[in-house]
Short mmCIF file of C-alpha atoms in Angstrom, two decimals:
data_model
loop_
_atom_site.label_atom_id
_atom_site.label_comp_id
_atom_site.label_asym_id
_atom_site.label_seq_id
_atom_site.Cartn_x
_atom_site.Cartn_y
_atom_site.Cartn_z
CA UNK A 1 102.34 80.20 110.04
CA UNK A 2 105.62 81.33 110.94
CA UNK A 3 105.49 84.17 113.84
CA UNK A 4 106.67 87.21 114.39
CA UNK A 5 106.72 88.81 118.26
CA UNK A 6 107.04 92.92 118.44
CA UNK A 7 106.63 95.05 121.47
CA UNK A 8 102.87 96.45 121.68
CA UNK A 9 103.97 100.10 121.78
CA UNK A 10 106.92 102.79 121.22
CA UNK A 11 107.05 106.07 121.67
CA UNK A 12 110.27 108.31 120.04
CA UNK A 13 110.72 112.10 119.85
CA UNK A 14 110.34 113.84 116.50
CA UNK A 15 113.36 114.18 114.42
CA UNK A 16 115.22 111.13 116.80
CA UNK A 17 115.77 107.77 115.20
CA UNK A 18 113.52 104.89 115.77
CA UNK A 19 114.72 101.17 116.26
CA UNK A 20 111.31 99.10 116.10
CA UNK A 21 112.41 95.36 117.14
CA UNK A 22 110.99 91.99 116.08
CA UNK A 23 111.68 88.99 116.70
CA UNK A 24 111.03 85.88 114.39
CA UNK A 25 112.82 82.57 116.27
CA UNK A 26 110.77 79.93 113.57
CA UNK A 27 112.09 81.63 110.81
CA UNK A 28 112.72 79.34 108.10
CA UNK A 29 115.60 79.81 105.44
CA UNK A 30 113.11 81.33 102.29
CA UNK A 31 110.97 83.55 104.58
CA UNK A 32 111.19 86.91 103.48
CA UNK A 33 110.91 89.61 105.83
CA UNK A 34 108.38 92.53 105.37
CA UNK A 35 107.82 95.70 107.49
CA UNK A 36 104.41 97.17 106.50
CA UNK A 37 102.91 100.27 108.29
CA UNK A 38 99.07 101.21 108.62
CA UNK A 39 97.76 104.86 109.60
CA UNK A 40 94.03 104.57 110.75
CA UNK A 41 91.31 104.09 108.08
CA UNK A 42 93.75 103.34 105.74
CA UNK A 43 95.24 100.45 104.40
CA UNK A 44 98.94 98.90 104.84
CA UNK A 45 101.68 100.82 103.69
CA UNK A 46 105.08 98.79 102.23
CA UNK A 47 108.20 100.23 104.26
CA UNK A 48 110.98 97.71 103.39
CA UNK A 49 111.69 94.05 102.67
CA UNK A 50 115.07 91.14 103.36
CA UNK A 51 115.85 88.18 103.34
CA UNK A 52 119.73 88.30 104.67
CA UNK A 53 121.58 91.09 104.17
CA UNK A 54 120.88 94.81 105.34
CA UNK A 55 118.82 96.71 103.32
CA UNK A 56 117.95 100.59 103.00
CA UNK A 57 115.43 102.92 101.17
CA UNK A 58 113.92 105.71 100.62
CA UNK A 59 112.08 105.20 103.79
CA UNK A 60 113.97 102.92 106.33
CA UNK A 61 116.41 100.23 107.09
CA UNK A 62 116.13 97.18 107.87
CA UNK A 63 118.72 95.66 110.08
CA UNK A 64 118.35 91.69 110.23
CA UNK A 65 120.41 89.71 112.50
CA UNK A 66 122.94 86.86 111.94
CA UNK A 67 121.14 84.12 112.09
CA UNK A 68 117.74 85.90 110.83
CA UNK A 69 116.01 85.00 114.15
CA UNK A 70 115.06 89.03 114.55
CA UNK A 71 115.27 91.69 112.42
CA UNK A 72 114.89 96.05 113.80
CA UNK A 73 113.48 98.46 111.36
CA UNK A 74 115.40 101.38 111.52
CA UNK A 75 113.55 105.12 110.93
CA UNK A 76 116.64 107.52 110.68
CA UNK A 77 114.65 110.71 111.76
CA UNK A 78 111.40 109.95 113.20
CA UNK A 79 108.18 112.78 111.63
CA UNK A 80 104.75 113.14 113.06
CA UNK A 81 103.62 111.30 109.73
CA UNK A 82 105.42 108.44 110.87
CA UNK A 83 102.86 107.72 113.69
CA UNK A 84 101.57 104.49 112.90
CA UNK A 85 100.82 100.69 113.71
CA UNK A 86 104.22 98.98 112.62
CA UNK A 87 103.98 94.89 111.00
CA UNK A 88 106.96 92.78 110.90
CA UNK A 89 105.60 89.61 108.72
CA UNK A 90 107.15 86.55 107.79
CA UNK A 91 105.83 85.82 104.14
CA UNK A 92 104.87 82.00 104.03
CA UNK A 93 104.43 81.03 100.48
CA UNK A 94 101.82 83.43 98.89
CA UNK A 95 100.30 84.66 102.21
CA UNK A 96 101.20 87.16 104.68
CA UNK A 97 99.88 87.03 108.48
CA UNK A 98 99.65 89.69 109.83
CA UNK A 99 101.02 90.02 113.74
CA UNK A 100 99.63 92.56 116.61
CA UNK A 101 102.31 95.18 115.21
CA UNK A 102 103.79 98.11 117.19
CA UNK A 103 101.95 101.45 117.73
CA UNK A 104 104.42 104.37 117.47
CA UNK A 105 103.83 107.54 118.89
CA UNK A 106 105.85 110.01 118.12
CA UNK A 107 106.47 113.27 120.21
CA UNK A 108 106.77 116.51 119.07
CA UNK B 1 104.89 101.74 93.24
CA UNK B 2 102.04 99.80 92.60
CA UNK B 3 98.67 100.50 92.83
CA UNK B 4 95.42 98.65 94.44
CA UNK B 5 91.86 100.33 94.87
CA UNK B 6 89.06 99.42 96.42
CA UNK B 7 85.09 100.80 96.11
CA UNK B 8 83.74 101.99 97.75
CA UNK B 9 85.39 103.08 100.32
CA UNK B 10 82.45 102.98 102.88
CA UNK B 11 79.74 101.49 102.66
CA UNK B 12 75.93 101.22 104.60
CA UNK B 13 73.70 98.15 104.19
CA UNK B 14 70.43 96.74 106.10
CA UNK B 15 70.39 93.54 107.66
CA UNK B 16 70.05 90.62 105.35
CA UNK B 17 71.25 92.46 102.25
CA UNK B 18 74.21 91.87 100.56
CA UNK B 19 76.74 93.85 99.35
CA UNK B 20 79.88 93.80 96.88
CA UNK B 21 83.26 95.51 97.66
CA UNK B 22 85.98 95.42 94.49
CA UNK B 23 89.78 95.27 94.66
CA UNK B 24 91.13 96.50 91.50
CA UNK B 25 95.25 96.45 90.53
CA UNK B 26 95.71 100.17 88.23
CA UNK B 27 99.05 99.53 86.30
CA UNK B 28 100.01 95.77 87.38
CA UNK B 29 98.26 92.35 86.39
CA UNK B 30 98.14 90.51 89.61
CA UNK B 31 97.23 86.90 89.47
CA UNK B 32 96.95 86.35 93.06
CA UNK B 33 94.85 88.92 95.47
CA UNK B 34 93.87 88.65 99.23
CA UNK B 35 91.30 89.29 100.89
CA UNK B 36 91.44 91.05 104.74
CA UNK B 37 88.88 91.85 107.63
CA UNK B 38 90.16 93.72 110.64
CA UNK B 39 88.06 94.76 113.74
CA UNK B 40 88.66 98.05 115.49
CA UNK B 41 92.04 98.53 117.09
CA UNK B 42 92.85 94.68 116.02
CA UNK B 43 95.39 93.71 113.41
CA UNK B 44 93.76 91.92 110.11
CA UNK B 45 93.00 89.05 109.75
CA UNK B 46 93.27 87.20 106.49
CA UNK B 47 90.35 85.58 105.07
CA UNK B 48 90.75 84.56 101.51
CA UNK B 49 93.37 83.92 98.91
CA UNK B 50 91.96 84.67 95.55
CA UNK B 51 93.50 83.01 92.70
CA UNK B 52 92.62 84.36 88.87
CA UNK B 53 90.16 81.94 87.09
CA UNK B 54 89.95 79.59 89.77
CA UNK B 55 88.11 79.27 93.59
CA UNK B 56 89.18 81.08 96.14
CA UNK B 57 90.68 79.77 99.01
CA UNK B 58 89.64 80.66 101.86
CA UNK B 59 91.24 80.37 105.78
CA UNK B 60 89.54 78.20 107.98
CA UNK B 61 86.81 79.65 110.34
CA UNK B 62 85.76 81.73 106.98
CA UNK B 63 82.31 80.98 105.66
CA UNK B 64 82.65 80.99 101.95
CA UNK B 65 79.66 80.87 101.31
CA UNK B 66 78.44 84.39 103.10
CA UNK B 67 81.90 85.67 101.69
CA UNK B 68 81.69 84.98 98.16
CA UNK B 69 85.06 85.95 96.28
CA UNK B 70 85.25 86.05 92.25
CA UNK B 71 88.48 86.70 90.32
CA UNK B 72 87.34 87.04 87.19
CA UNK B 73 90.09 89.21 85.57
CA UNK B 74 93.63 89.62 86.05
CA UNK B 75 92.79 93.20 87.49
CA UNK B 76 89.81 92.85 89.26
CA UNK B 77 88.27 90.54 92.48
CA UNK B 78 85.37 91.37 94.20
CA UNK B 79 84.02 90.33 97.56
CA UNK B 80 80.61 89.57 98.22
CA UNK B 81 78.97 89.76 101.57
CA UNK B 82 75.86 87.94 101.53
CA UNK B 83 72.71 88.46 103.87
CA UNK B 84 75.03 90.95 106.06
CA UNK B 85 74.54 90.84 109.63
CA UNK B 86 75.90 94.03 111.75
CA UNK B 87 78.34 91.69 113.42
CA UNK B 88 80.14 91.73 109.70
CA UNK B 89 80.24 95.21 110.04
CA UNK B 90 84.63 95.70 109.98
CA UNK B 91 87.14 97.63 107.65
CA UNK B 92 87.50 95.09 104.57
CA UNK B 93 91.33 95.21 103.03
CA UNK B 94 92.70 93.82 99.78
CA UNK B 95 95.86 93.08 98.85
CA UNK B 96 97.59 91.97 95.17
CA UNK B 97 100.92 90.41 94.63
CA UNK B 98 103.35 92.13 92.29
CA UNK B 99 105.48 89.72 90.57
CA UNK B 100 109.10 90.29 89.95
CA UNK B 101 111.83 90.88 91.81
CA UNK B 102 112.87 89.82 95.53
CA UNK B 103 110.02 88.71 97.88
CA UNK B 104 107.26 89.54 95.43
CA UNK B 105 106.35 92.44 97.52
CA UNK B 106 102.51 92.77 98.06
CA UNK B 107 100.38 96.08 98.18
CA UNK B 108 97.67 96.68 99.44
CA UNK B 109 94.17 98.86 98.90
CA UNK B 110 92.90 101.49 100.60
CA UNK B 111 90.56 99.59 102.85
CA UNK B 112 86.39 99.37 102.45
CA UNK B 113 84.34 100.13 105.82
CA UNK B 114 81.11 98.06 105.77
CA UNK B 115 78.50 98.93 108.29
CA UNK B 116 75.69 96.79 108.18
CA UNK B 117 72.23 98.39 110.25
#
């Protein structure tokens, strides 16, 4: 399973931007990259997806680097609803493996 | 976006009973679906890919026999836990690939809790 490595915790002030880092060194050259994020009692949430280039929606961006070994998911103004557990995930064929993620806490 | 539900959404069974939990995709045929256990304050843990008309397969460590998984429609897979212990007891997630598109983006259900007493 490819691997992803993300800090344990953040914390950011409401209404700041958020850079959530991850880093992904065994990366091969088809892995997507997916940012999920999961409140409690509740089941993943899709933020974004790459492969190569920058991307941006509704919700984030998602920076990815050069040489694809780390990507930062990018949360332009950070919201109290934005308090969550944070996956970075490598898909691997059909299945996704799921990481330790980072809890943000956000500040009001 | 798409859509995945799960029912129920929590659920109480005795020791030694069993008890079904279904994944259902509302507005996308998904021939692939996954099945997830996570522990309080862990991340999940995958336990079973379930493919449409055929066996699932499941990730090693996984009995598939106490977790039985049927895919019997392009909509629908259930999980079965069979003579539950309270040491099964864990938030059960399912997840359904969309196809189309870049990275055939997967989505996920609400999440089941199963306490088993």
């Amino acid at each position: 399973d490819a691997k992803t490595t993300q800090p344990n915790s953040m914390e950011s002030n409401e209404e700041e931007p958020v850079h959530l880092p991850c880093n992904h060194s065994t990366i091969s050259g088809t892995d997507y990259i997916h940012w999920y994020r999961q409140l409690p009692s509740q089941g993943p949430e899709y933020v974004i997806h790459g492969l190569t280039s920058n991307v941006n929606n509704r919700m984030a961006s998602l920076a990815i680097a050069e040489d694809r070994k780390s990507s930062t998911l990018i949360l332009h103004r950070a919201t109290l609803r934005d308090a969550a557990v944070y996956y970075c995930i490598l898909r691997s064929g059909n299945q996704f493996y799921f990481g330790t993620g980072t809890s943000l806490t956000v500040i009001p | 976006g798409a859509v995945v539900s799960q029912h129920p959404s929590r659920v109480i069974c005795k020791s030694g009973t069993s008890v079904k939990i279904e994944c259902r995709s509302l507005d996308f045929q998904a021939t692939t679906m996954f099945w997830y256990r996570q522990f309080p304050k862990q991340s999940l843990m995958l336990m079973a890919t379930s493919n449409e008309g055929s066996k699932a397969t499941y990730e090693q460590g996984v009995e598939k026999d106490k977790f039985l998984i049927n895919h019997a429609s392009l909509t629908l897979s259930t999980l079965t836990v069979t003579s539950a212990h309270p040491e099964d007891s864990s938030f059960y997630i399912c997840s359904a690939r969309a196809t189309g598109g870049s990275g055939n983006t997967i989505y996920f259900g609400e999440g089941s809790w199963l306490t088993v007493v």
